[in-house]
C-alpha positions as CSV (number, residue, x, y, z in Angstrom):
1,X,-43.5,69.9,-80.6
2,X,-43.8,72.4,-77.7
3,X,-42.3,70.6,-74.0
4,X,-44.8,72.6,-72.1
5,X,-45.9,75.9,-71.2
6,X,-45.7,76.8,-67.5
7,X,-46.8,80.5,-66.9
8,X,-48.9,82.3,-64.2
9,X,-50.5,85.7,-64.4
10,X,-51.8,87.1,-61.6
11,X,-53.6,90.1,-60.2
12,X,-53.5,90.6,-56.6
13,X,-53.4,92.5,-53.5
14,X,-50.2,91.9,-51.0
15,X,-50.9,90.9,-47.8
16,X,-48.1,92.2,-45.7
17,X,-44.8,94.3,-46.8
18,X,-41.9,92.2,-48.7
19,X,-39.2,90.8,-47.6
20,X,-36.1,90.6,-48.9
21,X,-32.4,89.3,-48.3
22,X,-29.3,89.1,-50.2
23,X,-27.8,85.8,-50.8
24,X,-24.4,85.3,-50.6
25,X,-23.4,86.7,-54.1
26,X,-25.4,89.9,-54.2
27,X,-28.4,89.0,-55.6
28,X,-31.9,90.0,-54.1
29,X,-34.5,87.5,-53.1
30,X,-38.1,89.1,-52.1
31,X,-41.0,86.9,-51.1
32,X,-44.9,88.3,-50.6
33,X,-48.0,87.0,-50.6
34,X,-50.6,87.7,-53.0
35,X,-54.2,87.8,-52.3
36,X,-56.8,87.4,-55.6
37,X,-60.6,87.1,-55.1
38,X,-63.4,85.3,-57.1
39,X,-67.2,86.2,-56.5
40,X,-70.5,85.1,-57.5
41,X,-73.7,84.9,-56.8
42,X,-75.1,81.7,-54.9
43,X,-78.2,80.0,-57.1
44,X,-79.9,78.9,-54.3
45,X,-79.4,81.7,-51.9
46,X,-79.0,84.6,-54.5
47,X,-76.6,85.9,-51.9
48,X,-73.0,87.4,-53.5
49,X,-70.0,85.1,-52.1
50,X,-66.6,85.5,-52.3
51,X,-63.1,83.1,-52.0
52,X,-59.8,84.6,-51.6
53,X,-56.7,82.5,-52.7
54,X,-53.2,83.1,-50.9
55,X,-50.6,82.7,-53.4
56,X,-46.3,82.4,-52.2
57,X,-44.7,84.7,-54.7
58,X,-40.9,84.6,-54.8
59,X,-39.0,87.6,-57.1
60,X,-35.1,87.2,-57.8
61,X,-32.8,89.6,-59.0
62,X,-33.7,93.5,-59.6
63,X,-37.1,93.3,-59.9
64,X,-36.6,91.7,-56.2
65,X,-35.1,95.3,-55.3
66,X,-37.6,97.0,-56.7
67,X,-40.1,94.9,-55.1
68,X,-38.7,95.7,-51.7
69,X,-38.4,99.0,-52.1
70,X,-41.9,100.0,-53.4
71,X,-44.0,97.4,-52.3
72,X,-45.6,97.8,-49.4
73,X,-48.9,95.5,-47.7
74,X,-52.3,96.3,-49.5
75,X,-50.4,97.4,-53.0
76,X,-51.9,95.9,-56.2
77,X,-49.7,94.0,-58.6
78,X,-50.0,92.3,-61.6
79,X,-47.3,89.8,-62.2
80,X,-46.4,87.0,-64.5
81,X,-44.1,84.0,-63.4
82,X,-43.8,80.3,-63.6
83,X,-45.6,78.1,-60.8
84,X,-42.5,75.9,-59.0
85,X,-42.8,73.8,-56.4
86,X,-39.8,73.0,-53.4
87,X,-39.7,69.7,-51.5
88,X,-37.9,69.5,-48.4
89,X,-37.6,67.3,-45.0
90,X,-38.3,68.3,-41.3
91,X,-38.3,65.7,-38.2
92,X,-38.2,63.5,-40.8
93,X,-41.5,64.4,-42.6
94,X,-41.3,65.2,-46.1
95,X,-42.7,69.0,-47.0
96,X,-44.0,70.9,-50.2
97,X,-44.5,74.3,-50.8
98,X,-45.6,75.8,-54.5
99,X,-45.0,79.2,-55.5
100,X,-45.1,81.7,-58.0
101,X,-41.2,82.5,-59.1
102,X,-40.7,85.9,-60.9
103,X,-37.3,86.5,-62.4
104,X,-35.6,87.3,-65.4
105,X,-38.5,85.7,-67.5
106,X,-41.6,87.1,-65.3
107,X,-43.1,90.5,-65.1
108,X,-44.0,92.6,-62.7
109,X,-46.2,96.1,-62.5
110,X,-47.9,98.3,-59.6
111,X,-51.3,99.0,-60.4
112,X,-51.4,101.8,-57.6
113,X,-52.0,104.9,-58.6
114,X,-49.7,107.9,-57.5
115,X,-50.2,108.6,-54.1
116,X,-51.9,111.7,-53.4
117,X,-50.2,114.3,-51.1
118,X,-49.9,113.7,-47.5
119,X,-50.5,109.7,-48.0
120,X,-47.5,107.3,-47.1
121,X,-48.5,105.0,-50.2
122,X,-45.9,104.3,-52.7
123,X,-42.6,106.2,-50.8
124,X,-39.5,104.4,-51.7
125,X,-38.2,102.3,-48.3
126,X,-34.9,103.1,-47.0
127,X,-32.9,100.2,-48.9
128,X,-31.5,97.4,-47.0
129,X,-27.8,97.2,-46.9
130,X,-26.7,94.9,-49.6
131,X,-23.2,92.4,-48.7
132,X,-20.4,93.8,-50.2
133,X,-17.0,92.4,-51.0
134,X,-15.1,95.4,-50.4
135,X,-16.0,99.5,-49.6
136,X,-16.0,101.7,-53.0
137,X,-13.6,103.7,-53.0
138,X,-14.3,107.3,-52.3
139,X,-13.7,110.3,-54.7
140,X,-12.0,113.3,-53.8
141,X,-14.2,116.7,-54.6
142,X,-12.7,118.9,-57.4
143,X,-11.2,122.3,-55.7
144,X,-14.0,124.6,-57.8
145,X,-17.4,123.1,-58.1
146,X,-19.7,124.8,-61.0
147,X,-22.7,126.7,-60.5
148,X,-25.3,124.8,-59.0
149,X,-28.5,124.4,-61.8
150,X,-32.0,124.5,-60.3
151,X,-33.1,121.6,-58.4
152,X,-35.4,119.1,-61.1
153,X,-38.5,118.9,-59.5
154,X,-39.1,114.9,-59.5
155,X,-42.6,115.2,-58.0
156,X,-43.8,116.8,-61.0
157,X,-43.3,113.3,-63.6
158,X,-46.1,111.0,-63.7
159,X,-44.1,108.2,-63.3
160,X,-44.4,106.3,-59.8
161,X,-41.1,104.1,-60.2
162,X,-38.4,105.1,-62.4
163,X,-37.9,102.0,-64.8
């Protein structure tokens, strides 16, 4: 017998650019909000309506990084996740939150199109600086480099994110 089945699927617009922190071991946390709409048509008025839910959404690990660096406010995602709801205290008075967690189990895809030329859109984000235990070390050039091949041109693929 099946324990329980606790799975969100969602498809949204974000309402304001993610952010995103590093805890202590190196992995990434990014939290957004996620706007999804429902409309009908009033019976008695015959007037369209329309309700917009505001959901927490929490991503862990890479997908947090990639979050970060390609979401941006007004992008729209589809994502699956697990709803999970956090209790804590606060001058004494007893707080919940419930949010939609994405990690290794969830998904997560951008449903914008690429961006046309000229238009911010989809640009990565300069990446936020990651802690790290110790500097890499750095490598030393080789005296005689080889030709230099003509320069890919990345702009050409249809891909928006490279994974």
């Amino acid at each position: 017998m099946a324990r329980g089945v606790n799975k969100v699927i969602l498809i949204g617009n974000v309402g304001g650019d993610p952010e995103v922190r590093y805890l202590p071991n190196g992995n990434a946390v990014a939290n957004i909000t996620l706007a999804t709409s429902d409309s009908w048509k009033d019976k008695q008025t015959g007037q369209q309506q329309e309700r917009t839910e505001w959901h927490r959404v929490v991503f862990f690990g890479r997908i947090a990084e990639v979050v970060g660096e390609y979401v941006r406010k007004g992008s729209k995602m589809y994502i699956e996740g697990r709803l999970q709801t956090r209790e804590w205290e606060k001058d004494g008075v007893k707080r919940y939150t419930t949010e939609i967690v994405v990690d290794i189990g969830g998904q997560m895809q951008l449903l914008d199109g690429k961006p046309q030329s000229g238009e911010q859109g989809m640009a990565p984000r300069p990446q936020q600086q990651r802690p790290t235990q110790q500097p890499a070390p750095q490598q030393q050039q080789p005296a005689q480099q080889a030709p230099q091949q003509a320069t890919p041109d990345y702009d050409s693929f249809d891909d928006d994110i490279p994974f």
